Short mmCIF file of C-alpha atoms in Angstrom, two decimals:
data_model
loop_
_atom_site.label_atom_id
_atom_site.label_comp_id
_atom_site.label_asym_id
_atom_site.label_seq_id
_atom_site.Cartn_x
_atom_site.Cartn_y
_atom_site.Cartn_z
CA MET A 257 179.82 -23.19 134.99
CA THR A 258 176.53 -21.40 134.35
CA GLU A 259 177.92 -19.42 131.36
CA ASN A 260 175.39 -16.62 131.87
CA ARG A 261 172.49 -19.07 131.84
CA GLN A 262 169.57 -18.18 134.04
CA LEU A 263 167.32 -20.42 136.06
CA CYS A 264 163.83 -21.37 134.93
CA ILE A 265 161.57 -21.35 138.02
CA GLY A 266 157.99 -22.44 138.58
CA LEU A 267 155.78 -22.72 141.66
CA SER A 268 153.69 -25.74 142.56
CA LEU A 269 150.15 -24.71 143.46
CA SER A 270 149.76 -27.69 145.79
CA ALA A 271 149.84 -26.71 149.47
CA THR A 272 153.06 -28.61 150.21
CA TRP A 273 153.71 -26.55 153.35
CA MET A 274 150.75 -28.33 154.96
CA LYS A 275 152.19 -31.84 154.64
CA GLY A 276 152.34 -33.95 157.77
CA ASP A 277 151.13 -31.98 160.75
CA GLY A 278 151.90 -28.66 159.08
CA TRP A 279 148.21 -28.00 158.47
CA ARG A 280 147.65 -27.97 162.22
CA ARG A 281 149.88 -24.93 162.74
CA PRO A 282 147.92 -21.75 163.60
CA ASP A 283 149.53 -19.99 160.62
CA SER A 284 148.96 -22.78 158.06
CA GLY A 285 145.98 -21.14 156.33
CA VAL A 286 144.36 -24.54 155.89
CA GLU A 287 140.86 -23.07 156.08
CA LYS A 288 141.52 -21.18 152.82
CA MET A 289 142.32 -24.29 150.76
CA GLY A 290 138.74 -24.71 149.57
CA SER A 291 138.58 -21.31 147.87
CA ILE A 292 139.83 -20.44 144.39
CA ASP A 293 140.76 -17.02 145.79
CA TYR A 294 143.56 -18.68 147.77
CA TYR A 295 145.18 -20.02 144.60
CA ILE A 296 144.62 -16.79 142.71
CA ASP A 297 146.43 -14.90 145.48
CA LEU A 298 149.35 -17.35 145.28
CA ALA A 299 149.43 -16.94 141.51
CA LYS A 300 149.63 -13.16 141.83
CA ILE A 301 152.49 -13.42 144.34
CA ALA A 302 154.38 -15.74 141.97
CA GLU A 303 153.77 -13.42 139.02
CA LYS A 304 154.98 -10.43 141.03
CA ALA A 305 158.24 -12.37 141.55
CA LYS A 306 158.37 -12.89 137.74
CA LEU A 307 158.31 -16.69 137.99
CA ASP A 308 158.11 -18.53 134.69
CA PHE A 309 155.08 -20.65 135.45
CA LEU A 310 152.66 -22.18 137.92
CA PHE A 311 152.42 -25.96 138.08
CA ARG A 312 149.65 -28.19 139.38
CA ALA A 313 149.80 -31.96 139.76
CA ASP A 314 146.65 -34.07 139.52
CA TYR A 315 145.16 -37.25 140.99
CA LEU A 316 142.51 -39.44 139.40
CA TYR A 317 142.06 -41.61 142.47
CA VAL A 318 141.82 -41.32 146.25
CA SER A 319 144.37 -43.38 148.14
CA PRO A 320 144.15 -44.09 151.90
CA GLN A 321 147.17 -41.81 152.43
CA MET A 322 145.14 -38.85 151.18
CA LEU A 323 142.59 -39.20 153.97
CA GLY A 324 142.69 -39.11 157.75
CA ASP A 325 145.48 -37.04 159.29
CA SER A 326 146.69 -35.56 155.98
CA ALA A 327 145.48 -32.16 154.68
CA ASN A 328 144.63 -33.71 151.35
CA PHE A 329 141.66 -34.92 149.37
CA GLY A 330 143.13 -35.52 145.93
CA SER A 331 142.82 -32.60 143.56
CA PRO A 332 140.28 -30.39 141.81
CA ASP A 333 140.68 -30.42 138.04
CA PRO A 334 143.85 -28.33 137.52
CA THR A 335 142.81 -27.12 134.08
CA MET A 336 139.69 -25.53 135.58
CA ILE A 337 141.80 -23.93 138.34
CA PHE A 338 144.08 -22.41 135.70
CA ALA A 339 141.12 -21.18 133.64
CA ALA A 340 140.13 -19.04 136.63
CA ILE A 341 143.72 -17.93 137.29
CA ALA A 342 144.18 -16.98 133.62
CA ARG A 343 141.72 -14.10 134.02
CA GLU A 344 143.52 -12.75 137.10
CA THR A 345 147.11 -12.82 135.77
CA GLU A 346 148.93 -11.53 132.68
CA ARG A 347 152.37 -13.09 132.19
CA ILE A 348 152.96 -16.20 134.27
CA GLY A 349 152.71 -19.60 132.55
CA LEU A 350 150.01 -22.10 133.53
CA VAL A 351 151.12 -25.76 133.41
CA THR A 352 148.22 -28.14 133.90
CA THR A 353 148.41 -31.93 134.31
CA ILE A 354 146.39 -34.32 132.13
CA SER A 355 146.76 -38.09 131.83
CA THR A 356 147.15 -39.77 128.45
CA THR A 357 145.98 -43.12 129.86
CA PHE A 358 142.41 -42.21 130.80
CA ASN A 359 141.39 -39.38 128.43
CA PRO A 360 140.52 -39.09 124.72
CA PRO A 361 143.06 -36.99 122.79
CA TYR A 362 140.44 -34.89 121.01
CA VAL A 363 138.98 -33.63 124.29
CA VAL A 364 142.44 -32.93 125.72
CA ALA A 365 143.57 -31.07 122.59
CA ARG A 366 140.47 -28.88 122.84
CA GLN A 367 140.84 -28.27 126.60
CA LEU A 368 144.48 -27.24 126.27
CA GLN A 369 143.89 -25.02 123.27
CA SER A 370 141.01 -23.40 125.16
CA LEU A 371 143.31 -22.67 128.13
CA HIS A 372 145.89 -21.32 125.68
CA TRP A 373 143.31 -18.88 124.32
CA LEU A 374 141.98 -17.89 127.75
CA SER A 375 145.51 -17.13 128.95
CA ASN A 376 146.72 -15.55 125.70
CA GLY A 377 149.45 -18.09 125.04
CA ARG A 378 150.46 -19.14 128.56
CA ALA A 379 149.26 -22.76 128.70
CA GLY A 380 151.55 -25.73 129.27
CA TRP A 381 150.79 -29.45 129.47
CA ASN A 382 152.35 -31.76 132.06
CA ILE A 383 151.96 -35.14 130.37
CA VAL A 384 151.46 -38.05 132.77
CA THR A 385 150.67 -41.67 132.06
CA SER A 386 149.30 -42.22 135.60
CA ILE A 387 150.39 -44.96 137.98
CA GLU A 388 147.03 -45.66 139.66
CA GLY A 389 143.32 -45.12 139.13
CA ALA A 390 142.43 -47.65 136.41
CA GLU A 391 139.44 -48.88 138.43
CA ASN A 392 137.80 -45.47 138.00
CA PHE A 393 137.73 -45.83 134.22
CA GLY A 394 136.50 -49.35 133.61
CA ASP A 395 137.19 -52.96 134.48
CA PHE A 396 140.59 -53.24 132.82
CA PRO A 397 143.75 -53.44 134.97
CA MET A 398 146.44 -50.77 134.88
CA PRO A 399 148.43 -51.13 131.64
CA SER A 400 152.17 -51.82 131.89
CA PRO A 401 154.55 -48.83 131.75
CA GLU A 402 155.58 -49.84 128.22
CA VAL A 403 151.97 -49.82 127.02
CA ARG A 404 151.20 -46.56 128.82
CA TYR A 405 154.16 -44.79 127.20
CA ALA A 406 153.40 -46.22 123.76
CA LYS A 407 149.88 -44.86 124.15
CA ALA A 408 151.25 -41.52 125.37
CA MET A 409 153.49 -41.23 122.31
CA GLU A 410 150.56 -41.76 119.95
CA PHE A 411 148.35 -39.53 122.11
CA THR A 412 150.72 -36.55 121.92
CA ASP A 413 151.13 -37.09 118.18
CA VAL A 414 147.35 -36.94 117.74
CA VAL A 415 147.08 -33.81 119.90
CA ARG A 416 149.76 -32.04 117.86
CA LYS A 417 148.07 -33.03 114.60
CA LEU A 418 144.76 -31.67 115.89
CA TRP A 419 146.35 -28.35 116.83
CA GLU A 420 147.87 -28.15 113.35
CA SER A 421 144.58 -29.13 111.69
CA PHE A 422 143.12 -25.67 112.29
CA PRO A 423 145.99 -23.15 112.03
CA ASN A 424 145.57 -19.63 113.30
CA GLU A 425 146.25 -18.35 109.76
CA ALA A 426 142.95 -19.88 108.61
CA ILE A 427 141.07 -17.01 110.29
CA ILE A 428 141.35 -13.99 107.96
CA MET A 429 138.27 -11.86 108.90
CA ASP A 430 138.15 -10.01 105.58
CA ARG A 431 135.12 -7.72 105.85
CA GLU A 432 135.45 -6.44 102.31
CA SER A 433 135.29 -9.86 100.67
CA GLY A 434 133.03 -11.39 103.30
CA MET A 435 135.52 -14.19 103.90
CA PHE A 436 135.93 -15.02 107.61
CA SER A 437 138.06 -18.16 107.25
CA GLU A 438 139.88 -20.07 104.53
CA ARG A 439 138.44 -23.56 104.22
CA ASP A 440 141.43 -25.06 102.44
CA LYS A 441 143.67 -24.31 105.42
CA VAL A 442 141.53 -26.44 107.77
CA SER A 443 141.86 -30.17 107.26
CA SER A 444 141.05 -33.55 108.79
CA ILE A 445 143.92 -35.50 110.33
CA ASP A 446 142.39 -38.94 109.57
CA HIS A 447 144.52 -40.60 112.23
CA SER A 448 144.26 -44.35 112.63
CA GLY A 449 146.73 -45.94 115.02
CA GLU A 450 147.19 -48.69 117.58
CA PHE A 451 145.20 -46.89 120.28
CA PHE A 452 143.22 -44.07 118.63
CA SER A 453 141.16 -43.30 115.55
CA VAL A 454 140.53 -39.55 115.19
CA LYS A 455 139.24 -37.75 112.12
CA GLY A 456 139.51 -34.08 113.09
CA PRO A 457 139.89 -31.20 112.54
CA LEU A 458 139.78 -29.49 115.95
CA THR A 459 136.82 -27.22 116.64
CA MET A 460 138.96 -24.13 117.23
CA PRO A 461 142.01 -22.51 115.67
CA ALA A 462 145.46 -22.64 117.17
CA HIS A 463 146.60 -19.63 119.19
CA LYS A 464 148.81 -17.11 117.40
CA SER A 465 151.60 -17.56 120.00
CA GLY A 466 152.43 -21.06 118.75
CA SER A 467 152.10 -24.58 120.11
CA ILE A 468 151.74 -25.43 123.79
CA PRO A 469 154.94 -26.54 125.61
CA PHE A 470 155.10 -30.11 126.87
CA PHE A 471 156.25 -31.02 130.39
CA GLN A 472 156.82 -34.63 131.46
CA ALA A 473 157.51 -36.23 134.84
CA GLY A 474 158.75 -39.79 134.27
CA ALA A 475 162.47 -40.48 134.75
CA SER A 476 162.53 -44.26 134.24
CA ASP A 477 164.27 -45.56 131.12
CA THR A 478 160.97 -45.70 129.22
CA GLY A 479 160.04 -42.26 130.52
CA ARG A 480 163.39 -40.81 129.46
CA ASN A 481 162.95 -42.11 125.92
CA PHE A 482 159.53 -40.48 125.78
CA ALA A 483 160.79 -37.21 127.29
CA SER A 484 163.76 -36.96 124.96
CA THR A 485 161.36 -37.25 122.02
CA VAL A 486 158.58 -34.83 122.95
CA ALA A 487 159.25 -32.82 126.13
CA ASP A 488 160.28 -29.19 126.43
CA ALA A 489 160.76 -29.52 130.20
CA ILE A 490 161.09 -32.35 132.72
CA PHE A 491 159.61 -32.27 136.23
CA ALA A 492 162.44 -34.47 137.39
CA ALA A 493 162.83 -36.68 140.45
CA MET A 494 166.39 -36.21 141.74
CA PRO A 495 166.98 -36.42 145.49
CA ASP A 496 170.71 -35.77 145.20
CA LEU A 497 173.18 -33.90 142.99
CA GLU A 498 174.66 -37.05 141.45
CA SER A 499 171.28 -38.34 140.24
CA GLY A 500 170.58 -34.90 138.79
CA VAL A 501 173.82 -34.75 136.80
CA GLU A 502 173.24 -38.29 135.53
CA LEU A 503 169.64 -37.57 134.49
CA ARG A 504 170.34 -34.26 132.75
CA THR A 505 173.40 -35.66 130.94
CA ASP A 506 171.46 -38.72 129.81
CA LEU A 507 168.44 -36.73 128.63
CA ARG A 508 170.64 -34.36 126.62
CA LYS A 509 172.38 -37.34 125.01
CA ARG A 510 169.06 -38.98 124.12
CA ALA A 511 167.66 -35.71 122.75
CA LYS A 512 170.69 -35.39 120.47
CA GLU A 513 170.16 -38.97 119.25
CA GLN A 514 166.57 -37.98 118.41
CA GLY A 515 167.88 -35.13 116.26
CA ARG A 516 166.92 -32.49 118.82
CA ASN A 517 169.00 -29.68 120.29
CA PRO A 518 170.12 -30.92 123.77
CA ASP A 519 169.33 -27.45 125.15
CA ALA A 520 165.70 -27.90 124.06
CA ILE A 521 164.87 -29.89 127.21
CA LYS A 522 164.92 -28.08 130.55
CA VAL A 523 165.47 -30.28 133.60
CA LEU A 524 163.36 -28.86 136.44
CA PRO A 525 163.28 -30.96 139.63
CA GLY A 526 160.89 -30.29 142.45
CA LEU A 527 162.74 -28.34 145.16
CA TYR A 528 161.05 -29.16 148.48
CA PHE A 529 162.56 -26.52 150.75
CA PHE A 530 162.21 -25.74 154.44
CA LEU A 531 163.23 -22.12 155.00
CA ALA A 532 163.55 -20.36 158.34
CA ASP A 533 165.57 -17.58 159.95
CA THR A 534 167.90 -20.13 161.55
CA ARG A 535 169.05 -23.63 160.66
CA GLU A 536 167.64 -24.93 163.92
CA GLU A 537 164.17 -23.64 163.05
CA ALA A 538 164.40 -25.05 159.54
CA ASN A 539 165.47 -28.47 160.78
CA GLU A 540 162.57 -28.49 163.22
CA LEU A 541 160.15 -27.67 160.38
CA HIS A 542 161.52 -30.59 158.36
CA LYS A 543 161.34 -32.96 161.32
CA THR A 544 157.76 -31.94 162.10
CA ALA A 545 156.68 -32.42 158.48
CA HIS A 546 157.54 -36.13 158.68
CA ALA A 547 156.84 -36.82 162.35
CA HIS A 548 153.44 -38.31 161.55
CA LEU A 549 155.05 -41.11 159.51
CA SER A 550 155.39 -44.08 161.85
CA MET A 551 157.90 -46.83 161.17
CA GLU A 552 155.01 -49.04 160.12
CA ARG A 553 153.95 -46.52 157.47
CA ARG A 554 157.54 -46.08 156.28
CA HIS A 555 158.00 -49.83 155.88
CA ALA A 556 154.71 -50.02 153.95
CA SER A 557 155.83 -47.16 151.72
CA LEU A 558 159.20 -48.81 151.05
CA GLN A 559 157.47 -52.04 150.03
CA SER A 560 155.15 -50.10 147.71
CA VAL A 561 158.01 -48.15 146.12
CA LEU A 562 160.69 -50.84 145.89
CA GLY A 563 159.15 -54.16 146.95
CA LEU A 564 161.73 -54.38 149.72
CA ASP A 565 160.73 -55.56 153.20
CA LEU A 566 163.09 -54.33 155.94
CA SER A 567 160.69 -54.80 158.83
CA SER A 568 162.69 -57.69 160.31
CA PHE A 569 166.01 -55.83 160.28
CA ALA A 570 167.48 -53.55 162.95
CA LEU A 571 167.64 -49.87 162.04
CA ASP A 572 171.46 -49.96 161.98
CA HIS A 573 171.57 -52.95 159.61
CA ARG A 574 173.34 -52.18 156.32
CA VAL A 575 171.20 -52.54 153.19
CA THR A 576 173.23 -53.86 150.26
CA ALA A 577 172.64 -54.46 146.58
CA ASP A 578 172.26 -58.23 147.05
CA MET A 579 169.18 -57.55 149.21
CA LEU A 580 167.36 -55.75 146.39
CA PRO A 581 164.31 -57.55 144.94
CA ASP A 582 163.84 -58.50 141.29
CA PRO A 583 163.87 -55.23 139.27
CA ASN A 584 161.08 -56.56 137.03
CA GLN A 585 158.52 -57.03 139.79
CA PRO A 586 155.58 -54.59 139.79
CA VAL A 587 156.14 -51.43 141.87
CA ARG A 588 154.19 -48.23 142.35
CA SER A 589 156.74 -46.07 140.52
CA ARG A 590 159.66 -47.27 138.43
CA THR A 591 161.28 -43.85 138.68
CA HIS A 592 161.38 -43.91 142.49
CA ALA A 593 162.40 -47.57 142.53
CA GLU A 594 165.37 -46.94 140.26
CA LEU A 595 166.48 -43.97 142.34
CA LEU A 596 166.40 -46.06 145.51
CA ARG A 597 168.21 -48.94 143.83
CA ARG A 598 171.00 -46.62 142.75
CA TYR A 599 171.25 -45.07 146.21
CA ILE A 600 171.45 -48.45 147.96
CA THR A 601 173.95 -49.88 145.46
CA ASN A 602 176.27 -46.86 145.72
CA ASN A 603 176.05 -46.19 149.47
CA GLN A 604 175.11 -49.37 151.37
CA PRO A 605 173.02 -47.28 153.79
CA THR A 606 171.48 -48.40 157.07
CA ALA A 607 167.83 -49.44 157.18
CA GLU A 608 167.13 -46.21 159.10
CA GLU A 609 168.70 -44.12 156.32
CA VAL A 610 166.68 -45.94 153.66
CA LEU A 611 163.45 -45.39 155.60
CA ALA A 612 164.24 -41.64 155.78
CA ARG A 613 164.82 -41.24 152.04
CA PRO A 614 162.63 -38.78 150.08
CA GLU A 615 161.41 -41.64 147.87
CA VAL A 616 159.99 -43.30 151.01
CA VAL A 617 158.73 -40.38 153.11
CA GLY A 618 157.90 -38.08 150.21
CA SER A 619 158.09 -38.34 146.46
CA ALA A 620 161.79 -38.33 145.59
CA HIS A 621 162.04 -34.56 145.46
CA TRP A 622 165.22 -32.65 146.09
CA VAL A 623 165.02 -31.50 149.72
CA SER A 624 166.87 -28.42 150.99
CA VAL A 625 166.69 -27.35 154.65
CA GLY A 626 168.16 -24.21 156.20
CA THR A 627 168.37 -20.45 155.94
CA VAL A 628 167.88 -18.49 152.71
CA ASP A 629 171.65 -18.44 152.16
CA ASP A 630 171.85 -22.21 152.71
CA VAL A 631 169.19 -22.97 150.09
CA VAL A 632 170.61 -20.43 147.61
CA SER A 633 174.01 -22.15 147.92
CA ASP A 634 172.33 -25.52 147.34
CA ILE A 635 170.64 -24.17 144.19
CA MET A 636 173.87 -22.66 142.87
CA GLU A 637 175.81 -25.86 143.50
CA ARG A 638 173.42 -27.95 141.42
CA PHE A 639 173.10 -25.33 138.69
CA GLU A 640 176.86 -24.96 138.29
CA ALA A 641 177.35 -28.74 138.40
CA GLY A 642 175.01 -29.13 135.43
CA ALA A 643 172.34 -31.01 137.39
CA ILE A 644 169.47 -28.58 136.76
CA ASP A 645 168.16 -25.89 134.42
CA GLY A 646 165.88 -24.58 137.15
CA PHE A 647 163.32 -26.00 139.54
CA ILE A 648 159.70 -26.14 140.61
CA ALA A 649 159.34 -24.62 144.07
CA LEU A 650 157.63 -26.79 146.69
CA PRO A 651 157.53 -24.74 149.93
CA GLY A 652 157.63 -26.95 153.02
CA GLY A 653 156.90 -26.64 156.71
CA SER A 654 154.89 -23.44 156.94
CA GLU A 655 153.59 -20.45 155.02
CA LYS A 656 156.55 -18.51 156.42
CA SER A 657 158.84 -20.81 154.44
CA MET A 658 157.01 -19.72 151.27
CA GLU A 659 157.13 -16.06 152.31
CA LEU A 660 160.91 -16.24 152.79
CA PHE A 661 161.20 -17.78 149.33
CA PHE A 662 159.47 -14.84 147.68
CA GLU A 663 160.68 -12.02 149.92
CA LYS A 664 164.34 -13.00 150.35
CA LEU A 665 165.43 -16.01 148.30
CA MET A 666 164.15 -14.87 144.90
CA PRO A 667 165.72 -11.37 145.25
CA LYS A 668 169.07 -13.04 146.04
CA LEU A 669 168.87 -15.10 142.85
CA VAL A 670 168.17 -11.89 140.91
CA GLU A 671 171.11 -10.11 142.58
CA ARG A 672 173.45 -12.94 141.57
CA GLY A 673 172.28 -12.81 137.96
CA LEU A 674 170.67 -16.24 138.16
CA PHE A 675 167.14 -14.95 137.53
CA ARG A 676 165.61 -11.98 135.73
CA SER A 677 164.23 -8.89 137.46
CA GLN A 678 161.50 -8.34 134.83
CA TYR A 679 159.61 -10.46 132.33
CA THR A 680 161.07 -10.36 128.84
CA GLY A 681 158.13 -12.12 127.19
CA VAL A 682 154.40 -12.64 127.60
CA THR A 683 153.96 -16.33 126.72
CA LEU A 684 155.16 -19.56 128.31
CA ARG A 685 157.10 -20.38 125.14
CA GLU A 686 159.04 -17.14 125.55
CA HIS A 687 159.70 -17.80 129.24
CA LEU A 688 161.11 -21.24 128.35
CA GLY A 689 163.18 -19.86 125.48
CA ILE A 690 161.36 -21.91 122.83
CA THR A 691 161.81 -20.40 119.39
#
């Protein structure tokens, strides 16, 4: 049961409704993608609906899939996008994405604290270790997941130390005495670790609202250990209810083992929804969004995600656990690979069903297709089952799908007591319930 809990809801600022051939629709608004005004308008709509935060993923490479028939070109720097949005909004949180694999912690600590100041306490950090892009930062190959997460753990520790090195209380502005700041409250961190050596202190004081919340997206075993240690929220990959219950239960258990309150971590999967006035329309939107993916591309995606080649099998051939490749072989994403492994082991699906999975045609997001009432029921089912604490909205199919989300779905969640009608705080920490 929900026990009077309320959902935590964010909106992805990526134009997910333009995936596939969606950008070709007359009402897609694709021509507006190159203007910051487009994203500012979306931010204002989300704030009007009292959403907790805006979320923006990031890419540090250009893959072939981003070019050609896809309305995609990677990503502008999300922190710069949010710096512009900060001046046009007042309450909604701003969760930017920054990699710990390819950036120095001092620069990141300063960027995030700057966004925190610009937004008056609304910044959030989606911590990623990246899965591709090493060639853009030198001649070294991509580090293993274990190395990337070890580096991320030290990285976040350094960032926190830097934020603490110049506390807000150090600024006193005493005109009478002529003392602007107290020197003894600002100190070097003198960090020397396996990956970083940073003296500090940071060049600016911490914001009075408190530290910046951490989001994290990895759901592999290594990622879960990292998340249970540092994260306030998880952008989780969970294509079905069972995987959601398992992930949330496991993360809460690990958080408790780390000495944390299990309620301190909010599990927020991406909800990729296709909303329409009728189920038939919604199903057509979903079908159209993936129509551009040929069988050849699906087979290539499956090999990239899982290392499994089904190209020689008939579509009705059952895929069983004994057909799965070595779990230790390199794959694009361990999270998606483990989700697919679990699905195949538990269900023995056909090759056609495997090739239609979100991990293959999308990115392992929870997909909900139907009317507003259908999707609300889907949300309530997962919430009451203990699979989610909320979600990050990924509108699919068309701009109308997004409009229905704001105009009809969100009011229904408010009516049912699952979401607030007004903001109760002004910072992201307050929206997330962080004390």
